[in-house]
mmCIF file of C-alpha atoms in Angstrom:
data_model
loop_
_atom_site.group_PDB
_atom_site.id
_atom_site.type_symbol
_atom_site.label_atom_id
_atom_site.label_comp_id
_atom_site.label_asym_id
_atom_site.label_seq_id
_atom_site.Cartn_x
_atom_site.Cartn_y
_atom_site.Cartn_z
ATOM 1 C CA UNK H 1 34.814 -2.385 19.655
ATOM 2 C CA UNK H 2 33.719 -6.033 19.435
ATOM 3 C CA UNK H 3 30.770 -5.317 21.751
ATOM 4 C CA UNK H 4 29.500 -2.603 19.392
ATOM 5 C CA UNK H 5 29.733 -4.946 16.401
ATOM 6 C CA UNK H 6 27.943 -7.696 18.341
ATOM 7 C CA UNK H 7 25.247 -5.223 19.369
ATOM 8 C CA UNK H 8 24.852 -4.093 15.748
ATOM 9 C CA UNK H 9 24.690 -7.706 14.549
ATOM 10 C CA UNK H 10 22.068 -8.559 17.160
ATOM 11 C CA UNK H 11 19.927 -5.550 16.225
ATOM 12 C CA UNK H 12 20.244 -6.405 12.522
ATOM 13 C CA UNK H 13 19.247 -10.019 13.187
ATOM 14 C CA UNK H 14 16.134 -8.773 15.010
ATOM 15 C CA UNK H 15 15.199 -6.687 11.958
ATOM 16 C CA UNK H 16 15.425 -3.316 13.692
ATOM 17 C CA UNK H 17 18.706 -2.267 12.126
ATOM 18 C CA UNK H 18 20.957 -2.838 9.154
ATOM 19 C CA UNK H 19 24.738 -2.812 9.229
ATOM 20 C CA UNK H 20 26.527 0.007 7.412
ATOM 21 C CA UNK H 21 29.097 -1.686 5.140
ATOM 22 C CA UNK H 22 31.689 1.062 5.617
ATOM 23 C CA UNK H 23 31.517 1.618 9.372
ATOM 24 C CA UNK H 24 30.105 -1.680 10.649
ATOM 25 C CA UNK H 25 27.685 0.328 12.793
ATOM 26 C CA UNK H 26 23.983 -0.329 13.102
ATOM 27 C CA UNK H 27 21.574 1.934 11.244
ATOM 28 C CA UNK H 28 18.180 1.773 12.962
ATOM 29 C CA UNK H 29 15.199 0.912 10.803
ATOM 30 C CA UNK H 30 11.524 1.464 11.607
ATOM 31 C CA UNK H 31 9.837 -1.592 13.090
ATOM 32 C CA UNK H 32 7.114 -1.598 10.417
ATOM 33 C CA UNK H 33 5.756 1.025 8.019
ATOM 34 C CA UNK H 34 2.397 1.023 6.213
ATOM 35 C CA UNK H 35 1.694 3.707 3.594
ATOM 36 C CA UNK H 36 -1.233 4.943 1.522
ATOM 37 C CA UNK H 37 -1.408 5.465 -1.460
ATOM 38 C CA UNK H 38 1.570 3.168 -2.193
ATOM 39 C CA UNK H 39 -0.375 0.244 -0.660
ATOM 40 C CA UNK H 40 -3.660 1.071 -2.451
ATOM 41 C CA UNK H 41 -5.327 -2.217 -3.333
ATOM 42 C CA UNK H 42 -8.422 -3.696 -4.936
ATOM 43 C CA UNK H 43 -8.765 -5.956 -1.862
ATOM 44 C CA UNK H 44 -10.185 -4.935 1.505
ATOM 45 C CA UNK H 45 -7.619 -5.446 4.278
ATOM 46 C CA UNK H 46 -4.578 -5.939 2.047
ATOM 47 C CA UNK H 47 -1.553 -4.316 3.673
ATOM 48 C CA UNK H 48 -3.752 -3.476 6.679
ATOM 49 C CA UNK H 49 -5.912 -0.937 4.774
ATOM 50 C CA UNK H 50 -9.711 -0.908 4.544
ATOM 51 C CA UNK H 51 -11.771 1.398 2.331
ATOM 52 C CA UNK H 52 -14.952 2.387 4.122
ATOM 53 C CA UNK H 53 -17.781 4.822 4.573
ATOM 54 C CA UNK H 54 -18.619 6.417 7.902
ATOM 55 C CA UNK H 55 -22.056 7.538 9.018
ATOM 56 C CA UNK H 56 -21.381 10.398 11.401
ATOM 57 C CA UNK H 57 -24.773 10.324 13.148
ATOM 58 C CA UNK H 58 -24.766 6.585 13.917
ATOM 59 C CA UNK H 59 -20.982 6.210 14.270
ATOM 60 C CA UNK H 60 -21.070 3.130 12.039
ATOM 61 C CA UNK H 61 -18.576 2.133 9.364
ATOM 62 C CA UNK H 62 -19.466 0.240 6.195
ATOM 63 C CA UNK H 63 -17.232 -1.345 3.557
ATOM 64 C CA UNK H 64 -17.084 0.294 0.144
ATOM 65 C CA UNK H 65 -17.252 -1.831 -3.026
ATOM 66 C CA UNK H 66 -14.477 -1.785 -5.598
ATOM 67 C CA UNK H 67 -15.464 -0.166 -8.918
ATOM 68 C CA UNK H 68 -13.151 -1.868 -11.439
ATOM 69 C CA UNK H 69 -14.262 0.365 -14.336
ATOM 70 C CA UNK H 70 -13.039 3.492 -12.487
ATOM 71 C CA UNK H 71 -10.326 1.881 -10.298
ATOM 72 C CA UNK H 72 -11.805 3.211 -7.049
ATOM 73 C CA UNK H 73 -13.751 2.222 -3.962
ATOM 74 C CA UNK H 74 -17.309 3.574 -3.816
ATOM 75 C CA UNK H 75 -20.870 3.356 -2.626
ATOM 76 C CA UNK H 76 -22.698 2.776 -5.892
ATOM 77 C CA UNK H 77 -24.691 5.809 -7.027
ATOM 78 C CA UNK H 78 -22.885 8.226 -4.685
ATOM 79 C CA UNK H 79 -19.695 10.235 -4.573
ATOM 80 C CA UNK H 80 -18.423 8.534 -1.406
ATOM 81 C CA UNK H 81 -15.133 7.466 -2.997
ATOM 82 C CA UNK H 82 -11.574 6.411 -2.213
ATOM 83 C CA UNK H 83 -9.033 6.360 -5.024
ATOM 84 C CA UNK H 84 -5.270 5.882 -4.990
ATOM 85 C CA UNK H 85 -4.099 9.049 -3.211
ATOM 86 C CA UNK H 86 -7.504 10.743 -2.940
ATOM 87 C CA UNK H 87 -10.851 10.622 -1.184
ATOM 88 C CA UNK H 88 -14.239 12.232 -1.875
ATOM 89 C CA UNK H 89 -17.070 12.405 0.685
ATOM 90 C CA UNK H 90 -20.786 12.521 0.011
ATOM 91 C CA UNK H 91 -23.824 11.879 2.223
ATOM 92 C CA UNK H 92 -21.628 9.303 3.937
ATOM 93 C CA UNK H 93 -18.073 10.254 4.890
ATOM 94 C CA UNK H 94 -15.129 8.512 3.213
ATOM 95 C CA UNK H 95 -12.958 6.602 5.688
ATOM 96 C CA UNK H 96 -9.487 5.227 5.086
ATOM 97 C CA UNK H 97 -9.025 2.672 7.865
ATOM 98 C CA UNK H 98 -5.877 0.896 9.046
ATOM 99 C CA UNK H 99 -6.087 -2.192 11.263
ATOM 100 C CA UNK H 100 -3.127 -2.639 13.611
ATOM 101 C CA UNK H 101 -1.524 -6.060 13.065
ATOM 102 C CA UNK H 102 0.166 -5.945 16.473
ATOM 103 C CA UNK H 103 0.275 -3.952 19.688
ATOM 104 C CA UNK H 104 2.698 -1.070 20.141
ATOM 105 C CA UNK H 105 3.146 2.666 19.719
ATOM 106 C CA UNK H 106 2.578 4.024 16.205
ATOM 107 C CA UNK H 107 3.095 7.387 14.575
ATOM 108 C CA UNK H 108 0.216 8.243 12.263
ATOM 109 C CA UNK H 109 1.382 10.953 9.886
ATOM 110 C CA UNK H 110 -0.710 12.282 7.048
ATOM 111 C CA UNK H 111 -1.024 15.075 4.532
ATOM 112 C CA UNK H 112 -4.481 16.094 3.363
ATOM 113 C CA UNK H 113 -5.390 18.815 0.868
ATOM 114 C CA UNK H 114 -8.509 19.912 -0.999
ATOM 115 C CA UNK H 115 -7.794 19.751 -4.735
ATOM 116 C CA UNK H 116 -9.956 22.733 -5.770
ATOM 117 C CA UNK H 117 -10.251 26.415 -4.958
ATOM 118 C CA UNK H 118 -14.033 26.151 -5.317
ATOM 119 C CA UNK H 119 -16.648 24.711 -2.950
ATOM 120 C CA UNK H 120 -16.990 25.042 0.812
ATOM 121 C CA UNK H 121 -14.031 22.912 1.919
ATOM 122 C CA UNK H 122 -14.086 19.643 3.838
ATOM 123 C CA UNK H 123 -13.723 18.482 7.416
ATOM 124 C CA UNK H 124 -11.566 15.604 8.576
ATOM 125 C CA UNK H 125 -11.175 13.540 11.706
ATOM 126 C CA UNK H 126 -8.954 10.800 13.073
ATOM 127 C CA UNK H 127 -10.728 8.046 14.989
ATOM 128 C CA UNK H 128 -9.281 5.127 16.920
ATOM 129 C CA UNK H 129 -11.860 2.388 17.396
ATOM 130 C CA UNK H 130 -14.559 4.980 16.686
ATOM 131 C CA UNK H 131 -13.281 7.542 19.218
ATOM 132 C CA UNK H 132 -12.112 10.982 18.035
ATOM 133 C CA UNK H 133 -8.472 11.755 18.837
ATOM 134 C CA UNK H 134 -8.039 15.262 17.392
ATOM 135 C CA UNK H 135 -8.635 18.246 19.630
ATOM 136 C CA UNK H 136 -11.153 19.978 17.380
ATOM 137 C CA UNK H 137 -14.793 21.072 17.481
ATOM 138 C CA UNK H 138 -16.843 17.884 17.295
ATOM 139 C CA UNK H 139 -13.606 15.994 16.598
ATOM 140 C CA UNK H 140 -13.426 17.381 13.038
ATOM 141 C CA UNK H 141 -10.886 19.843 11.624
ATOM 142 C CA UNK H 142 -12.176 22.262 8.970
ATOM 143 C CA UNK H 143 -9.991 22.382 5.849
ATOM 144 C CA UNK H 144 -10.792 25.267 3.464
ATOM 145 C CA UNK H 145 -10.457 24.862 -0.290
ATOM 146 C CA UNK H 146 -6.934 25.089 -1.641
ATOM 147 C CA UNK H 147 -5.348 24.405 1.760
ATOM 148 C CA UNK H 148 -3.131 21.521 2.900
ATOM 149 C CA UNK H 149 -2.789 20.199 6.462
ATOM 150 C CA UNK H 150 -0.127 17.904 7.880
ATOM 151 C CA UNK H 151 -0.479 16.011 11.143
ATOM 152 C CA UNK H 152 1.605 13.494 13.073
ATOM 153 C CA UNK H 153 0.098 11.692 16.056
ATOM 154 C CA UNK H 154 1.687 9.105 18.348
ATOM 155 C CA UNK H 155 -0.929 6.539 19.368
ATOM 156 C CA UNK H 156 -0.727 3.408 21.527
ATOM 157 C CA UNK H 157 -2.542 0.548 19.787
ATOM 158 C CA UNK H 158 -3.506 -3.023 20.530
ATOM 159 C CA UNK H 159 -3.593 -5.692 17.852
ATOM 160 C CA UNK H 160 -6.860 -5.274 15.925
ATOM 161 C CA UNK H 161 -7.360 -1.596 16.786
ATOM 162 C CA UNK H 162 -8.610 0.461 13.869
ATOM 163 C CA UNK H 163 -7.291 3.925 13.015
ATOM 164 C CA UNK H 164 -9.506 5.881 10.599
ATOM 165 C CA UNK H 165 -8.858 9.038 8.597
ATOM 166 C CA UNK H 166 -12.415 10.276 7.972
ATOM 167 C CA UNK H 167 -13.313 12.899 5.358
ATOM 168 C CA UNK H 168 -16.593 14.838 5.666
ATOM 169 C CA UNK H 169 -18.183 16.956 2.927
ATOM 170 C CA UNK H 170 -18.919 19.955 5.149
ATOM 171 C CA UNK H 171 -22.202 21.504 3.847
ATOM 172 C CA UNK H 172 -22.154 20.024 0.325
ATOM 173 C CA UNK H 173 -20.016 17.655 -1.741
ATOM 174 C CA UNK H 174 -19.155 19.913 -4.697
ATOM 175 C CA UNK H 175 -15.406 20.203 -5.433
ATOM 176 C CA UNK H 176 -14.512 17.956 -2.460
ATOM 177 C CA UNK H 177 -11.930 15.704 -4.128
ATOM 178 C CA UNK H 178 -9.133 15.673 -1.559
ATOM 179 C CA UNK H 179 -5.570 14.400 -1.825
ATOM 180 C CA UNK H 180 -4.582 12.102 1.037
ATOM 181 C CA UNK H 181 -1.343 10.373 1.945
ATOM 182 C CA UNK H 182 -0.905 8.516 5.208
ATOM 183 C CA UNK H 183 1.942 6.623 6.835
ATOM 184 C CA UNK H 184 1.639 4.461 9.923
ATOM 185 C CA UNK H 185 4.988 3.636 11.475
ATOM 186 C CA UNK H 186 5.527 1.374 14.468
ATOM 187 C CA UNK H 187 7.824 3.101 16.946
ATOM 188 C CA UNK H 188 7.871 0.230 19.453
#
């Protein structure tokens, strides 16, 4: 019995468990969790999140600017936007990017849903350091209007790797406001 308590105490001291007050047993905790939109910020990089555009043809990312009047990230004069809990693509894709603070295995889980029943839907992709990781045509998954998708992907990362949830307008950008929530959890 003492060995179990010592093991639980050791795990709690390392930050990977807490001790249940009633049983004295360890309750495992995730190593680290990063969530959007709860970590939405007016600062690039805060909490590991970057708010960017993505140019599909060139494969280049660019930082969005924060629009304080509308509380959103944007390319001025366009509808390439990222708000708390939502994204909207335009000529450039919207890209919610997480930078791994350390190496390990992460679970990237997200829910994405087009907020309107009108329009032609959107397409989304997940990129790690610019490389597509979803098994879909051209790396993009088509999401029709009014539909919600959920995904969970286990990915090995190195410190500094960037994981991007990219939203594309499909044929046009009308009615493309899309709800997005994403959690990145270190598994090891």
